[in-house]
PDB file of C-alpha atoms in Angstrom:
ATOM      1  CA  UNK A   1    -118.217-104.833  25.929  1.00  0.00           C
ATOM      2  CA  UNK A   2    -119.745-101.987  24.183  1.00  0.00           C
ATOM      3  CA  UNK A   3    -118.095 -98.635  23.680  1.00  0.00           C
ATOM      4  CA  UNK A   4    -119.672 -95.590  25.125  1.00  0.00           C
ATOM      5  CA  UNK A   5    -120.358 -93.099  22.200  1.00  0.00           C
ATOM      6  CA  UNK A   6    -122.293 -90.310  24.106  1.00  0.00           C
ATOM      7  CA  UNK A   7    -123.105 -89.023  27.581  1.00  0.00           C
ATOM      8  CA  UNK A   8    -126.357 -87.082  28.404  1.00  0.00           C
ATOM      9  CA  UNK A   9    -125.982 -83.432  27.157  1.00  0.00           C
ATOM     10  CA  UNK A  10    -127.165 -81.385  30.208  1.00  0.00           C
ATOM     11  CA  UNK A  11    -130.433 -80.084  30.145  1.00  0.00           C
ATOM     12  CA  UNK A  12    -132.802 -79.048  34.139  1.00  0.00           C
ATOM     13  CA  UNK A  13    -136.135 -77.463  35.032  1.00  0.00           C
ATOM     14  CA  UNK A  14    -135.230 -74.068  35.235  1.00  0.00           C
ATOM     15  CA  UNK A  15    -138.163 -72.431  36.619  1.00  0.00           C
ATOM     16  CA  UNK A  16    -142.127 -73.353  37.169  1.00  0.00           C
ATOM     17  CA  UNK A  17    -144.934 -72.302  38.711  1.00  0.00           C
ATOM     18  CA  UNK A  18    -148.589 -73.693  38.983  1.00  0.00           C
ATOM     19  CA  UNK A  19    -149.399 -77.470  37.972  1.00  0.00           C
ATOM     20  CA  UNK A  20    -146.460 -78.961  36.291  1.00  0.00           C
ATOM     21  CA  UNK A  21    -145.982 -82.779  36.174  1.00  0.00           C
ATOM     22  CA  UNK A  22    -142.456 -84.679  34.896  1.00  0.00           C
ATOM     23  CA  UNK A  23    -142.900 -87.444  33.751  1.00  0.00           C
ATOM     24  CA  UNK A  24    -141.258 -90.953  32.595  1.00  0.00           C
ATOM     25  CA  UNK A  25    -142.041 -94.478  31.973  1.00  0.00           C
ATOM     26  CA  UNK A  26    -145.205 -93.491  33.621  1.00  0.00           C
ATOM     27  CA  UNK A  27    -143.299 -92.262  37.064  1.00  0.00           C
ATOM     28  CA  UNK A  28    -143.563 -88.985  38.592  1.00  0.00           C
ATOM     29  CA  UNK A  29    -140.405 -87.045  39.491  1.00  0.00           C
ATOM     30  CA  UNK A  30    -139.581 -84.982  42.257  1.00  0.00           C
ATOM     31  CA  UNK A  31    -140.711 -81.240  41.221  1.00  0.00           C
ATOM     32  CA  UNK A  32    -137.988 -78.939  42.167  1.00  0.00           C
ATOM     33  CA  UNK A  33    -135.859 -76.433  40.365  1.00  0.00           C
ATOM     34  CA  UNK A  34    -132.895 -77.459  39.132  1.00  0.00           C
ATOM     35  CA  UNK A  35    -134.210 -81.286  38.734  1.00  0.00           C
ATOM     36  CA  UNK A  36    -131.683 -82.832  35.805  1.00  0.00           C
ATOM     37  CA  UNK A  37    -133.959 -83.615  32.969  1.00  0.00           C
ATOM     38  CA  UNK A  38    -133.034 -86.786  30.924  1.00  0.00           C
ATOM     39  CA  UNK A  39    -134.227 -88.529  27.861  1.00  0.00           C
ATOM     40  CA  UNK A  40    -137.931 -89.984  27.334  1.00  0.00           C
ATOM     41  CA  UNK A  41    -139.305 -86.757  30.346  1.00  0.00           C
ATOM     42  CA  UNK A  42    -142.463 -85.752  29.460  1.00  0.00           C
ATOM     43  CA  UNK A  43    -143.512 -81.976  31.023  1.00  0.00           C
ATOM     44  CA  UNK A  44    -146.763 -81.298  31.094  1.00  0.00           C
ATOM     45  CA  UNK A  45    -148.549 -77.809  32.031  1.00  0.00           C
ATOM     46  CA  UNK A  46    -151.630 -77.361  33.512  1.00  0.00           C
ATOM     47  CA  UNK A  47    -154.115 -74.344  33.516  1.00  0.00           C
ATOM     48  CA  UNK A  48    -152.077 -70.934  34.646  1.00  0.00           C
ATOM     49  CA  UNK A  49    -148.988 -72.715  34.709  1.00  0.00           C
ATOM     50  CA  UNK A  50    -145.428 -72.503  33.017  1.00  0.00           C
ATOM     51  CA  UNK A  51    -142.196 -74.234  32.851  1.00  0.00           C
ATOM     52  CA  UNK A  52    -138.836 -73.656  31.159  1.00  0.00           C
ATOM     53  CA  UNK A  53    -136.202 -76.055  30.400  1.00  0.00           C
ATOM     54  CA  UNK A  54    -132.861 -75.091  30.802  1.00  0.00           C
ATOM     55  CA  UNK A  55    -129.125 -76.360  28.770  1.00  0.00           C
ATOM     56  CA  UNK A  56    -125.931 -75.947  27.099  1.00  0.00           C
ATOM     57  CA  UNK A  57    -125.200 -72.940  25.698  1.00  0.00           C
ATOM     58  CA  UNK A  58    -127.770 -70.716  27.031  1.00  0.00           C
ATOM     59  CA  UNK A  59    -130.445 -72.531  24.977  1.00  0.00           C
ATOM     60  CA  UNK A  60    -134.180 -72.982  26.806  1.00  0.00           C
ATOM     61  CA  UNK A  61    -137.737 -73.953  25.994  1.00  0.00           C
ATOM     62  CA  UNK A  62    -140.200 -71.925  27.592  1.00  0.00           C
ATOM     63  CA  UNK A  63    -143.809 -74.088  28.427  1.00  0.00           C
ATOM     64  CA  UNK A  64    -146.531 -72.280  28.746  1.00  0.00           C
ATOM     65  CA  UNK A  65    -150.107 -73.538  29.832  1.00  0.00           C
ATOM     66  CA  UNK A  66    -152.288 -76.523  28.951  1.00  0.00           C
ATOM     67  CA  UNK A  67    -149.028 -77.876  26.880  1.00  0.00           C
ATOM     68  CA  UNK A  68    -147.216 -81.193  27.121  1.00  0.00           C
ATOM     69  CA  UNK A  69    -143.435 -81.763  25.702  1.00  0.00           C
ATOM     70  CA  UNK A  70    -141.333 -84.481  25.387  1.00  0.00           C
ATOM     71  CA  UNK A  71    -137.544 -84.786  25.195  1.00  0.00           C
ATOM     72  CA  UNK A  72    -136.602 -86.949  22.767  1.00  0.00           C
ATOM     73  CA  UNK A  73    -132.393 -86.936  22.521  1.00  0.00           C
ATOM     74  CA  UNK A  74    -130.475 -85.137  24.793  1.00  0.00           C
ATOM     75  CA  UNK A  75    -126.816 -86.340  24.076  1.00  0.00           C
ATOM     76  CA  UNK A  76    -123.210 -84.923  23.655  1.00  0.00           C
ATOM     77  CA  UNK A  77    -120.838 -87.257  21.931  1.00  0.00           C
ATOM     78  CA  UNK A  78    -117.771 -88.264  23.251  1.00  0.00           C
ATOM     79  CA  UNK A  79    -115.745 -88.292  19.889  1.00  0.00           C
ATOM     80  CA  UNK A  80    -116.631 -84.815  18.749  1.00  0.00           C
ATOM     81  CA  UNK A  81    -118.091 -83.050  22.354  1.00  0.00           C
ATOM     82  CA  UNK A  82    -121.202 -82.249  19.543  1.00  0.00           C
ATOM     83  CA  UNK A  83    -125.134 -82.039  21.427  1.00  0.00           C
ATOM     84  CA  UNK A  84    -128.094 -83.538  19.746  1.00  0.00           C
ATOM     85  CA  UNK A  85    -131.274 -82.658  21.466  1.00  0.00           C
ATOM     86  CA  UNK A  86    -134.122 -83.189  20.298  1.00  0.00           C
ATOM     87  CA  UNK A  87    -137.275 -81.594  21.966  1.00  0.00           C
ATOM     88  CA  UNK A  88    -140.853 -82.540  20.586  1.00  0.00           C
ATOM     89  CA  UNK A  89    -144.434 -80.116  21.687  1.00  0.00           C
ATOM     90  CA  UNK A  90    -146.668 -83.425  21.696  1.00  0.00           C
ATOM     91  CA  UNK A  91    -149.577 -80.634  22.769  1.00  0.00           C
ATOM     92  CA  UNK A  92    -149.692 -77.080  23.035  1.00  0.00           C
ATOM     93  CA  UNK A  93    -146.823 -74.566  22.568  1.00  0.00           C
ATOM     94  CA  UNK A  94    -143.368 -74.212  23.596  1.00  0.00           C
ATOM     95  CA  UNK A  95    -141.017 -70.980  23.040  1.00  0.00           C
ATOM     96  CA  UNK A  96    -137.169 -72.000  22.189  1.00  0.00           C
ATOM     97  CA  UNK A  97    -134.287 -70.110  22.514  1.00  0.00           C
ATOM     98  CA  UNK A  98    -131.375 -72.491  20.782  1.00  0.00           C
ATOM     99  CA  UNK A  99    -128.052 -72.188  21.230  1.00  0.00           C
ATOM    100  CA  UNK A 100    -125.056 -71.558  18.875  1.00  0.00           C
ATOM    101  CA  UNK A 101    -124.567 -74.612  17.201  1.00  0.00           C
ATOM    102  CA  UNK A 102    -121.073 -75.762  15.882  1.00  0.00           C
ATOM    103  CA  UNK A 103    -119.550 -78.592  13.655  1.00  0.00           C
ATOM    104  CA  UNK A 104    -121.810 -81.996  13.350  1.00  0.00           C
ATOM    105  CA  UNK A 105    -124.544 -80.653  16.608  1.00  0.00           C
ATOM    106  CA  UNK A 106    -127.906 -80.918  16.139  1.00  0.00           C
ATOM    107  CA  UNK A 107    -131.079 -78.806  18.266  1.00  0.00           C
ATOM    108  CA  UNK A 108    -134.302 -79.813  16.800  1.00  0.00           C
ATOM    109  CA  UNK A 109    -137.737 -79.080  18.242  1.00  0.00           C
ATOM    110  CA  UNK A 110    -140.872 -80.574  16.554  1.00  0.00           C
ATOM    111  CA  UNK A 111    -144.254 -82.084  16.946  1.00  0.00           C
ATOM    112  CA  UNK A 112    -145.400 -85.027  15.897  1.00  0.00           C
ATOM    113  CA  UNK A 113    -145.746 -83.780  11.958  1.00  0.00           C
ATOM    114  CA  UNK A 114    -142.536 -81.577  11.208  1.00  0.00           C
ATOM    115  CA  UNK A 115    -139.480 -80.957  12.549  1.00  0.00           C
ATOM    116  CA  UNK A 116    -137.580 -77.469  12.928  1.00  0.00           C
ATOM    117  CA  UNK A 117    -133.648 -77.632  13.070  1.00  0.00           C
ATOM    118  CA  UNK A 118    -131.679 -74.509  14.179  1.00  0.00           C
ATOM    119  CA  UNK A 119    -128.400 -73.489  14.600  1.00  0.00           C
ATOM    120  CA  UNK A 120    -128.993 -70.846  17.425  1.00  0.00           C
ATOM    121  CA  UNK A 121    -132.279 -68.845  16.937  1.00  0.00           C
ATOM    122  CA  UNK A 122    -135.390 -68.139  19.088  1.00  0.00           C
ATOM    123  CA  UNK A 123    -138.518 -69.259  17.402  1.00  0.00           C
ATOM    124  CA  UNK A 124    -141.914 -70.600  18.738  1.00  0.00           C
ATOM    125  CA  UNK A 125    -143.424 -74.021  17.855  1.00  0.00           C
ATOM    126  CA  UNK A 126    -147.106 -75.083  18.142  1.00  0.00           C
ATOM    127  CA  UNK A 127    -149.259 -78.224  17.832  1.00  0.00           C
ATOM    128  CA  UNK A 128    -153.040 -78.999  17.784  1.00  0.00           C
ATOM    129  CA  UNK A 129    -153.610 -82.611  18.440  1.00  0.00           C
ATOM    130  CA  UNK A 130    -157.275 -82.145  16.884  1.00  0.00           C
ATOM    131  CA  UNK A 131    -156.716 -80.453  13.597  1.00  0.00           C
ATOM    132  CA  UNK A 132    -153.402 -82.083  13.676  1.00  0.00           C
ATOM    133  CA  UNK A 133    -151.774 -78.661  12.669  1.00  0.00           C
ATOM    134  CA  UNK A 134    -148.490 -77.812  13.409  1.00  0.00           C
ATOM    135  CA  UNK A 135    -146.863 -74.469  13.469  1.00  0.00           C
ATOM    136  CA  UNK A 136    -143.343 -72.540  13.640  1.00  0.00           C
ATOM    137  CA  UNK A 137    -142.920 -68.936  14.156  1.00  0.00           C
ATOM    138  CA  UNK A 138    -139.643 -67.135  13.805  1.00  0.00           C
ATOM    139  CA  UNK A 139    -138.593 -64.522  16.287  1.00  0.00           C
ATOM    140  CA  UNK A 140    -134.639 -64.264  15.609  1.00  0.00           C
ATOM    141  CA  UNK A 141    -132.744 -65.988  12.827  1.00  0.00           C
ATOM    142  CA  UNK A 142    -133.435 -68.756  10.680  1.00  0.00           C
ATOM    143  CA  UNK A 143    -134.780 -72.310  10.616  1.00  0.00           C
ATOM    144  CA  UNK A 144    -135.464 -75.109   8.447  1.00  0.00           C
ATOM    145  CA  UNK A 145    -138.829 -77.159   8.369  1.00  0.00           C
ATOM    146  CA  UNK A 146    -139.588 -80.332   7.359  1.00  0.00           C
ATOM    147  CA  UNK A 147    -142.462 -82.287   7.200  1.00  0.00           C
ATOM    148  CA  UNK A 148    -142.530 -85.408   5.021  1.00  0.00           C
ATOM    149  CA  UNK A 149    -140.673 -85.081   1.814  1.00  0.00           C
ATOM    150  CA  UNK A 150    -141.516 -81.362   1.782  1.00  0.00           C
ATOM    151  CA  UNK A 151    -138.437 -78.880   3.741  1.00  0.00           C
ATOM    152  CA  UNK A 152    -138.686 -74.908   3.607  1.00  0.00           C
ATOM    153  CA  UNK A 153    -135.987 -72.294   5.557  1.00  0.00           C
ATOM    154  CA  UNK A 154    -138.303 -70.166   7.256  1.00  0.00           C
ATOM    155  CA  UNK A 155    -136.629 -66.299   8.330  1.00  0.00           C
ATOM    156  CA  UNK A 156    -137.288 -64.039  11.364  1.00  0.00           C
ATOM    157  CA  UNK A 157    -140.299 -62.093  10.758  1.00  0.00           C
ATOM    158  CA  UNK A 158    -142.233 -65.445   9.293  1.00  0.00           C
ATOM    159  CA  UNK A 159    -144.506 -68.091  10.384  1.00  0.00           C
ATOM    160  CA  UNK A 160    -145.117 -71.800   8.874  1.00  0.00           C
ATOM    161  CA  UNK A 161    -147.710 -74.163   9.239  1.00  0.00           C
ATOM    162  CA  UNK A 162    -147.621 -77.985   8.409  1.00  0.00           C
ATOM    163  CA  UNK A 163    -150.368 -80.324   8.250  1.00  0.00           C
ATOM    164  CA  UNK A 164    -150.092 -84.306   7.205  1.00  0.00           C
ATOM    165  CA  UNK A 165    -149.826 -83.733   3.700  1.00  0.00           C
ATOM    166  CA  UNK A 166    -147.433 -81.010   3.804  1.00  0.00           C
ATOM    167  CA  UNK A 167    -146.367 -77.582   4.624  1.00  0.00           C
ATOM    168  CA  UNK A 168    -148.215 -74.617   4.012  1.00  0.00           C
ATOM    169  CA  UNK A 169    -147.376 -71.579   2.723  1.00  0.00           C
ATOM    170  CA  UNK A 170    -145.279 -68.838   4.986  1.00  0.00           C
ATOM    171  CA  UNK A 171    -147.070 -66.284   5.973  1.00  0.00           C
ATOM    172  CA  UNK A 172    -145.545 -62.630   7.851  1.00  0.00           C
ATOM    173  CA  UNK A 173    -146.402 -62.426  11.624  1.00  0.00           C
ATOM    174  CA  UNK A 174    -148.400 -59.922  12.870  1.00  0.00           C
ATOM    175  CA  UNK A 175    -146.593 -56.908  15.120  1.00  0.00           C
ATOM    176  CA  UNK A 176    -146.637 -57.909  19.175  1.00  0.00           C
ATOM    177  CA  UNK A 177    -149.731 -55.591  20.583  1.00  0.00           C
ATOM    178  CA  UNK A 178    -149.112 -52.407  22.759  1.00  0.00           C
ATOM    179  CA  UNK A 179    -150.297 -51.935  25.494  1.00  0.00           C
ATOM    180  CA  UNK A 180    -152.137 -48.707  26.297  1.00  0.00           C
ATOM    181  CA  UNK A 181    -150.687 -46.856  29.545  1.00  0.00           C
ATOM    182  CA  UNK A 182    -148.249 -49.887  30.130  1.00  0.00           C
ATOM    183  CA  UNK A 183    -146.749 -48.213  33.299  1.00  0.00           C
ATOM    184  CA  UNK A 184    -148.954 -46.896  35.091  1.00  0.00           C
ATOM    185  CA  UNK A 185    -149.515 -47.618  38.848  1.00  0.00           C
ATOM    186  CA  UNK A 186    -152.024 -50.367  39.514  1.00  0.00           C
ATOM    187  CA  UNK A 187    -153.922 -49.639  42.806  1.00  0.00           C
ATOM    188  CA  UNK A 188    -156.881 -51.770  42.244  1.00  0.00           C
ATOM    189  CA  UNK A 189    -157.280 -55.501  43.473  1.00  0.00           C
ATOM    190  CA  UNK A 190    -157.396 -56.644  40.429  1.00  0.00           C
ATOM    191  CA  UNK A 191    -154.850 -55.997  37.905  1.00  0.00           C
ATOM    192  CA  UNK A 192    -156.340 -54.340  34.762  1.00  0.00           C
ATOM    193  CA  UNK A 193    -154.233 -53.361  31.500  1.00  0.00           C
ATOM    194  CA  UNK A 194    -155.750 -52.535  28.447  1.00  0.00           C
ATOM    195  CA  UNK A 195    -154.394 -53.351  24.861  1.00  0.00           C
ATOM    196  CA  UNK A 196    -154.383 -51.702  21.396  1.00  0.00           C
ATOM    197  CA  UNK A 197    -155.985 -53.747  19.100  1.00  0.00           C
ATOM    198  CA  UNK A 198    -154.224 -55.450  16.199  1.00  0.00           C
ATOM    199  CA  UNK A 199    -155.561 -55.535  12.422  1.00  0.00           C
ATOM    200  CA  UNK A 200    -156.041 -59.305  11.408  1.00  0.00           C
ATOM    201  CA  UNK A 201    -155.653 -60.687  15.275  1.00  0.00           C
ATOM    202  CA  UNK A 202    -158.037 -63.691  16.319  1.00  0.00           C
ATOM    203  CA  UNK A 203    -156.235 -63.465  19.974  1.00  0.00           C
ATOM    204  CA  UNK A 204    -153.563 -62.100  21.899  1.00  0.00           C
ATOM    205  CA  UNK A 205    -151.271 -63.962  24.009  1.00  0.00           C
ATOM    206  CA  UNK A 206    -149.807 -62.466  27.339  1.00  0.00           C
ATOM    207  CA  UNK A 207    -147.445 -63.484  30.298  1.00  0.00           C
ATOM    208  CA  UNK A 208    -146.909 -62.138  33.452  1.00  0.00           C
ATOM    209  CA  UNK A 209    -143.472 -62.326  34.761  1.00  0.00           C
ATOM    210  CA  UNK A 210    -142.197 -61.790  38.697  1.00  0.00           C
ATOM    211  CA  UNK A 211    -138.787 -60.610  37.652  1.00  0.00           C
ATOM    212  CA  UNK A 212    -137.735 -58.572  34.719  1.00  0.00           C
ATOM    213  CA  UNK A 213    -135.853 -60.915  32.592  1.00  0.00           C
ATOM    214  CA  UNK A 214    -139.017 -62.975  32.181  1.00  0.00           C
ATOM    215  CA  UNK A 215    -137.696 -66.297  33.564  1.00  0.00           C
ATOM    216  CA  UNK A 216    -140.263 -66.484  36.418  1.00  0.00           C
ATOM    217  CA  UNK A 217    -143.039 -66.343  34.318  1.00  0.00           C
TER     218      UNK A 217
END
């Protein structure tokens, strides 16, 4: 008889909105909040749509559009009550808030060329299936990435990329954009807001949120 060493750490679809599909071994399930979330789930995005992942410890992965994620290990061991998630952005982005990790736990979030680990942080990570490009940017604390033989710790403040052969160099990210007259009454049909432009910016991001914490995004 074998001994059971670990029971599935606790992780649920918070929140979604738009086309979102969970998936595993190639069968849909049920789309409703609060849906437990296991090992091998797939959650995939679709245009104008969002997801966030809920577990332990106040930790989350945010999924915005056109993105697809997989998680890998979601476990808490009996012997040591240590997690050991494992969450991996196959496509797309996803935005992680970890939790505060203790003793022998493990949080990692990756793609399918590197690996961050944390140890309760919030940090973004991206992947381009095309260019095969994967990236890491650091909103609070610090992480470590890896990516073959090659491992950097990465601060707040600082993004990394990492390609096949390696990672690349850090590189400072660029202040979030302001918006110009952020609170003023909209009135129009369609709503209209207007940002300051940012030196060195190829695009700007944006979400739209139906509550103020931003969990209904």
């Amino acid at each position: 008889r074998r001994l059971r060493i670990h029971k599935p750490a606790i992780l649920s679809l918070e929140s979604f909105s738009g086309k979102v599909d969970l998936v595993i071994d190639r069968q849909k399930l049920s789309l409703k909040r609060g849906v437990a979330l296991r090992e091998g789930v797939e959650i995939t995005t679709g245009r104008n749509s969002f997801a966030r992942i809920a577990g332990d410890g106040n930790s989350s992965v945010a999924i915005p559009s056109n993105s697809r994620v997989r998680i890998v290990d979601a476990r808490r061991y009996l012997i040591n009550d240590q997690i050991d998630v494992q969450v991996r952005v196959l496509e797309g982005r996803g935005e992680v808030t970890a939790p505060k990790i203790r003793g022998d736990g493990r949080y990692r979030v990756g793609t399918p060329i590197a690996v961050t680990a944390v140890r309760g942080t919030e940090f973004r990570v991206g992947f381009v299936p095309g260019k095969d490009v994967s990236l890491t940017e650091v909103v609070e604390g610090n992480v470590v990435v890896a990516a073959g033989d090659e491992e950097q710790a990465t601060a707040a403040g600082f993004g990394l990329s990492a390609a096949k052969d390696g990672l690349g160099e850090q590189e400072r990210l660029l202040p979030a954009p302001q918006l110009i007259d952020a609170g003023k009454i909209q009135t129009e049909p369609l709503a209209n807001f207007n940002i300051e432009p940012v030196a060195g910016a190829a695009a700007y991001r944006t979400q739209l949120s139906t509550d103020a914490g931003f969990i209904d995004i």
